[in-house]
Tab-separated table of C-alpha atoms and ligand atoms in Angstrom:
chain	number	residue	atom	x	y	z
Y	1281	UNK	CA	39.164	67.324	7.033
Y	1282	UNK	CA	36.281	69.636	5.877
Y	1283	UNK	CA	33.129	69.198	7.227
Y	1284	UNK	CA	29.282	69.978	6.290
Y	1285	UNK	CA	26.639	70.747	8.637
Y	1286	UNK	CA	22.940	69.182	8.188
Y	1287	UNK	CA	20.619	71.759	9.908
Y	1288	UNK	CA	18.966	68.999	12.347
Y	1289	UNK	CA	21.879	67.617	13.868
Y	1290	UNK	CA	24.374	68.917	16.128
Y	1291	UNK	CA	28.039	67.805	14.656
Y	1292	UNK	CA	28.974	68.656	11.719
Y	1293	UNK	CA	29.768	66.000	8.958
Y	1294	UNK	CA	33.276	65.212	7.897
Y	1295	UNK	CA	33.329	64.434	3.863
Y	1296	UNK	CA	34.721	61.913	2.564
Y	1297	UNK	CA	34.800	61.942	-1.681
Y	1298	UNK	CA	32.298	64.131	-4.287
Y	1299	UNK	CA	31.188	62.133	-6.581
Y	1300	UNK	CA	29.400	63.683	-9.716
Y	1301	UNK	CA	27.673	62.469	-12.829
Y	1302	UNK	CA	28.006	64.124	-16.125
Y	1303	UNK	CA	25.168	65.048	-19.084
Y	1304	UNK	CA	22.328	63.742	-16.613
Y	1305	UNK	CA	19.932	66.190	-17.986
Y	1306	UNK	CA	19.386	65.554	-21.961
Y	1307	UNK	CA	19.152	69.302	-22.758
Y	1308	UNK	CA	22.259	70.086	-20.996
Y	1309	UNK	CA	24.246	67.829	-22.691
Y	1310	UNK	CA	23.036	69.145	-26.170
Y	1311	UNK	CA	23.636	72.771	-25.554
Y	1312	UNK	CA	27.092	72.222	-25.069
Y	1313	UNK	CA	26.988	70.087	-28.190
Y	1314	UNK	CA	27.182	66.650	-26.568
Y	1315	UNK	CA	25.815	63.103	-27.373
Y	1316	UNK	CA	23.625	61.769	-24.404
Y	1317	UNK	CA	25.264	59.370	-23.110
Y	1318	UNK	CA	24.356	55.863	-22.815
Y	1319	UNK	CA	26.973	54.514	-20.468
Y	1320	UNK	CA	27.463	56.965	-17.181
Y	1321	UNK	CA	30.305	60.073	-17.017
Y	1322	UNK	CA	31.220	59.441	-13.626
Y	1323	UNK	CA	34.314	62.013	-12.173
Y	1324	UNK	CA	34.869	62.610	-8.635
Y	1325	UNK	CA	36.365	66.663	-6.921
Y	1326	UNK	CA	37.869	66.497	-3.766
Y	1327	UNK	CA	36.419	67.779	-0.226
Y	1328	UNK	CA	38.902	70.375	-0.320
Y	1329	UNK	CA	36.953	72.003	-3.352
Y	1330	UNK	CA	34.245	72.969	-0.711
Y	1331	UNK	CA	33.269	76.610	-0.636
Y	1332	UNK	CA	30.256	77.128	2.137
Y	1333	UNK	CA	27.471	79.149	1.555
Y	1334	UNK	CA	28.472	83.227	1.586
Y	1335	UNK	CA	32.097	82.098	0.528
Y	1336	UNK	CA	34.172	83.363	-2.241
Y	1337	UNK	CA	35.197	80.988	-5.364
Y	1338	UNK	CA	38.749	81.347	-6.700
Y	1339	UNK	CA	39.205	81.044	-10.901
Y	1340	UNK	CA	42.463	79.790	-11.369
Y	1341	UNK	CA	44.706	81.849	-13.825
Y	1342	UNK	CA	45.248	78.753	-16.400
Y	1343	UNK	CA	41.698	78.738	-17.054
Y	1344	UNK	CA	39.508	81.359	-19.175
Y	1345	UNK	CA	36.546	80.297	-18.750
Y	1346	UNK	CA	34.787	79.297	-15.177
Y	1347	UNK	CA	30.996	77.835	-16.000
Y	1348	UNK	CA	28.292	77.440	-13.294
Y	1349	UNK	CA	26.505	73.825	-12.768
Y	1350	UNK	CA	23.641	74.388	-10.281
Y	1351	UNK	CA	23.277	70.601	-8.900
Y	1352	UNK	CA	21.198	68.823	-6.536
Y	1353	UNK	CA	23.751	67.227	-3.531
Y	1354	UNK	CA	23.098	64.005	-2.363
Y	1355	UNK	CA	24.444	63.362	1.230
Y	1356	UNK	CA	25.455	59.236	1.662
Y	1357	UNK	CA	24.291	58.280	5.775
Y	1358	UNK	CA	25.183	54.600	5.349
Y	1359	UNK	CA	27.261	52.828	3.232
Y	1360	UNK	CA	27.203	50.700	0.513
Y	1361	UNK	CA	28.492	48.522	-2.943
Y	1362	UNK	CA	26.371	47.892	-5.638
Y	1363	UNK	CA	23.355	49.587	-4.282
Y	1364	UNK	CA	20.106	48.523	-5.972
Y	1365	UNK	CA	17.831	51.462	-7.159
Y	1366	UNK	CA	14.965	50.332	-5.136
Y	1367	UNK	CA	17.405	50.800	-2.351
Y	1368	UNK	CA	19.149	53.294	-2.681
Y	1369	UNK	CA	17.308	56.050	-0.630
Y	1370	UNK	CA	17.789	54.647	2.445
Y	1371	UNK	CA	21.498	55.282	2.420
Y	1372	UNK	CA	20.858	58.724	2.028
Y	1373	UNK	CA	21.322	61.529	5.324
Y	1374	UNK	CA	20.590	64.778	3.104
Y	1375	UNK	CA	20.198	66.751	0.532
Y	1376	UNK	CA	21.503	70.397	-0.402
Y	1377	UNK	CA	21.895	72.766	-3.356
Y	1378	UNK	CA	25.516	72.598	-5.072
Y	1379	UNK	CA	27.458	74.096	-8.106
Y	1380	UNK	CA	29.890	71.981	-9.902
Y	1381	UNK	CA	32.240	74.685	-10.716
Y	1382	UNK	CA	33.837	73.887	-14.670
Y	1383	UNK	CA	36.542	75.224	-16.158
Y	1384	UNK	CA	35.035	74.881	-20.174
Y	1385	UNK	CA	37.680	75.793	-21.703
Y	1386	UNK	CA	40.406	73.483	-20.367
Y	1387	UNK	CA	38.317	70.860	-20.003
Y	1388	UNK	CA	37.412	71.506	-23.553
Y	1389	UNK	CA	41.044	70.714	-24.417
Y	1390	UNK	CA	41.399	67.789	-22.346
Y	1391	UNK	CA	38.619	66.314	-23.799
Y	1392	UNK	CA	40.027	66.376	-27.492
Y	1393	UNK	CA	43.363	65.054	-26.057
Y	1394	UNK	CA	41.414	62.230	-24.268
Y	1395	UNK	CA	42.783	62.576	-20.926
Y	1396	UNK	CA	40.969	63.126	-17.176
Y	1397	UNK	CA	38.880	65.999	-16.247
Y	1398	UNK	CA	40.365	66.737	-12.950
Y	1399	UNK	CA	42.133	70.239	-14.093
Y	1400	UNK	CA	38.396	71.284	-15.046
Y	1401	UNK	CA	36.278	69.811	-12.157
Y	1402	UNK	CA	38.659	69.795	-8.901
Y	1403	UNK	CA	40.433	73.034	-8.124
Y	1404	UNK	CA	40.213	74.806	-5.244
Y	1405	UNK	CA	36.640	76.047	-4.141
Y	1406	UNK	CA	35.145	74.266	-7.773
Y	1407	UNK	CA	32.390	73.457	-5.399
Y	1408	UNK	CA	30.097	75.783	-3.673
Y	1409	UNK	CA	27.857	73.858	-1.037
Y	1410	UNK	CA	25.014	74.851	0.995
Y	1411	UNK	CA	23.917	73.382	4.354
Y	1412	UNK	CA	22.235	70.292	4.341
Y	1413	UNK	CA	18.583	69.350	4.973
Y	1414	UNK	CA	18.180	65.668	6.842
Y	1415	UNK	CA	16.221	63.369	4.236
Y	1416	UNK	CA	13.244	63.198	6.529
Y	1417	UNK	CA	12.740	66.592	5.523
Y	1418	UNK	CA	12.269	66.162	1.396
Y	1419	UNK	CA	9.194	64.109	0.337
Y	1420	UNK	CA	10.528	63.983	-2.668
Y	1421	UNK	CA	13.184	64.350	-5.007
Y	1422	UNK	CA	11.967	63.975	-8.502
Y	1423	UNK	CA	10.146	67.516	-9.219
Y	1424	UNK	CA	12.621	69.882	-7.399
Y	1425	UNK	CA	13.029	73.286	-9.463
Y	1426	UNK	CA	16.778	74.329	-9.613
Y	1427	UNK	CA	17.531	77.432	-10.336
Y	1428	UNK	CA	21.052	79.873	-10.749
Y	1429	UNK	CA	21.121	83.497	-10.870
Y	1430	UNK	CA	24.466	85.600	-11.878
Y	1431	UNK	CA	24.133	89.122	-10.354
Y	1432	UNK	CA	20.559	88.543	-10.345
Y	1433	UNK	CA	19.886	87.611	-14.225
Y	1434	UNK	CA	18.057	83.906	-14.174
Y	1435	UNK	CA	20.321	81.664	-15.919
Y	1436	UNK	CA	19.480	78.206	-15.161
Y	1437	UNK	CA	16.022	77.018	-14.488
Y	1438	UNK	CA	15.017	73.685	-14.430
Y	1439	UNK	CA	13.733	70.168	-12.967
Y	1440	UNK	CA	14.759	67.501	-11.293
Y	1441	UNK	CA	11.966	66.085	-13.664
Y	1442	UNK	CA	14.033	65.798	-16.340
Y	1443	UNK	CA	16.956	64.040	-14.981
Y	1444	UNK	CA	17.708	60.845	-17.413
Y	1445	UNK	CA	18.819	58.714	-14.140
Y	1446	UNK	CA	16.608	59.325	-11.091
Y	1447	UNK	CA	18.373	60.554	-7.364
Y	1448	UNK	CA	17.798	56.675	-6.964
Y	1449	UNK	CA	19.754	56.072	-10.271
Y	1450	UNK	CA	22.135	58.405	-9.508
Y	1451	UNK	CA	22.929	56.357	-6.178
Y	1452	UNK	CA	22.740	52.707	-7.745
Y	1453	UNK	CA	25.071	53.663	-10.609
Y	1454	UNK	CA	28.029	55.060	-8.727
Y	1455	UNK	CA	28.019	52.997	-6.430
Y	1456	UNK	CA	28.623	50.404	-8.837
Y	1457	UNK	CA	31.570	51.544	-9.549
Y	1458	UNK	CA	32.359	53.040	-6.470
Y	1459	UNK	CA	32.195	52.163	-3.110
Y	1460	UNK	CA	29.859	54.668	-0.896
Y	1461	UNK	CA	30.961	55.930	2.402
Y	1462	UNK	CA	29.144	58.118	4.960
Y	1463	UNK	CA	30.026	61.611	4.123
Y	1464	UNK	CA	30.833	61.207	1.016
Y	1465	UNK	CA	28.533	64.112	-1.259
Y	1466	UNK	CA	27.362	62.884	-4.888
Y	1467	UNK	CA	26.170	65.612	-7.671
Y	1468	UNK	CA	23.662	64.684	-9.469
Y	1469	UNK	CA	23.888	66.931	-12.951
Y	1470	UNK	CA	22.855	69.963	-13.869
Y	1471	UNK	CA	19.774	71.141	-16.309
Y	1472	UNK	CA	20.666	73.773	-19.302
Y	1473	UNK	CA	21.250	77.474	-18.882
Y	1474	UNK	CA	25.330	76.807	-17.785
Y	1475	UNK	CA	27.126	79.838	-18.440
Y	1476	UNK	CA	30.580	81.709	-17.664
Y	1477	UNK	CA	31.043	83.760	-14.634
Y	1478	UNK	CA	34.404	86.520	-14.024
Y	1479	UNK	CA	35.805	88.371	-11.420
Y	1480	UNK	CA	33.295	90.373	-9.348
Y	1481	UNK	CA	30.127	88.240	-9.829
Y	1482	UNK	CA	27.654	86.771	-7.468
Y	1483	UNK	CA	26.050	83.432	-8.080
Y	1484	UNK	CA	22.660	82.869	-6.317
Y	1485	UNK	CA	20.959	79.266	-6.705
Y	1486	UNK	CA	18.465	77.769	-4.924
Y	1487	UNK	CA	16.237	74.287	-5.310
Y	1488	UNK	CA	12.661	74.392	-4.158
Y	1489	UNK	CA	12.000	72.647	-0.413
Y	1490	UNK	CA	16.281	72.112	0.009
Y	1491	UNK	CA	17.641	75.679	0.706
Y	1492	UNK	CA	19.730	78.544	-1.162
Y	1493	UNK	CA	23.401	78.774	-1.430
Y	1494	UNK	CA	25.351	82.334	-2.491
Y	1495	UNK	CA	29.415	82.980	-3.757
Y	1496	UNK	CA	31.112	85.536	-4.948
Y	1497	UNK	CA	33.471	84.870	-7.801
Y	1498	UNK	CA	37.295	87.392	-6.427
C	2030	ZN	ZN1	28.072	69.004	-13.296
């Protein structure tokens, strides 16, 4: 089962399900010509999308177009069902920087025909991770900068401030629908700036007090 380490403990973490919410950040959701949403886009990727930090991310060959989501992960410690916002925090172990890999132009398609985004959101290494910090270690999560560079051009930059649903949110609304394990890694939308990356390039992204995480596209 693959496994994530948070820097201040000694075993590694096995994961359980990614969770992920779509068009959390209004500008995001308008630059790819979307409504903001008033009910949630919830879609869930696998563990065995997991590409550590320094790894190399795979494009499949049905896709043409492979767009980067800088994100901020949300590691679950304890687990719960309808978590209440107010809550919610305490089930949390960690935090770390992600990318919700997307293939745009297949999901694209599967979006007019009305059917599931999986083909887009869950193949192999669709999600870079970096190590985790323990919670105890982020004050707080609601003015983080995100930021992704491709070969070192600045692409996404943006703030946790402008999330439409809080971390807390986040939490309280999938679990809602879903239950919440321990080790199970929730992505919590990305601000605008998304973009396509090819063969041969390097992602860098980083969020301010979590850590930096770095992939080569083969
Ligand atoms: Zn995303």
């Amino acid at each position: 089962m693959p496994s994530v380490t948070v820097k201040q403990y000694k075993a590694p973490v096995t994961v359980g399900k990614i969770v992920c919410i779509g068009r959390n950040f209004a500008a995001h959701a308008k630059e790819l010509g979307n409504a903001v949403p008033d009910s949630p886009i919830l879609f869930m990727k696998p563990a065995s999308c997991i590409v550590p930090d320094g790894g190399t991310v795979i494009i499949p060959d049905y896709a043409r177009e492979c767009h980067h989501e800088v994100e901020l992960a949300v590691l679950i410690g304890t687990p719960g069902q309808k978590i209440p916002a107010e809550q919610a925090l305490n089930h949390v172990a960690g935090y770390a920087v992600a990318i919700d890999l997307t293939l745009r132009d297949v999901q694209s398609t599967l979006k007019e025909k009305g059917h599931p985004w999986e083909m887009a959101k869950a193949f192999a290494t669709s999600c870079p991770l970096s190590d985790f910090v323990a919670v105890d270690t982020v004050a707080d999560t609601s003015n983080l900068q995100l930021k992704l560079s491709v070969n070192g051009e600045l692409r996404q930059n943006g703030t946790s401030a402008d999330m439409m649903r809080s971390v807390a949110e986040v939490i309280a609304v999938m679990s809602d629908y879903f239950p919440l394990e321990a080790g199970d890694i929730l992505l919590t939308g990305t601000p605008a700036g998304v973009g396509p990356v090819t063969s041969g390039d390097r992602m860098d992204a980083a969020i301010s007090g979590i850590g930096t995480l770095s992939v080569q596209v083969q």
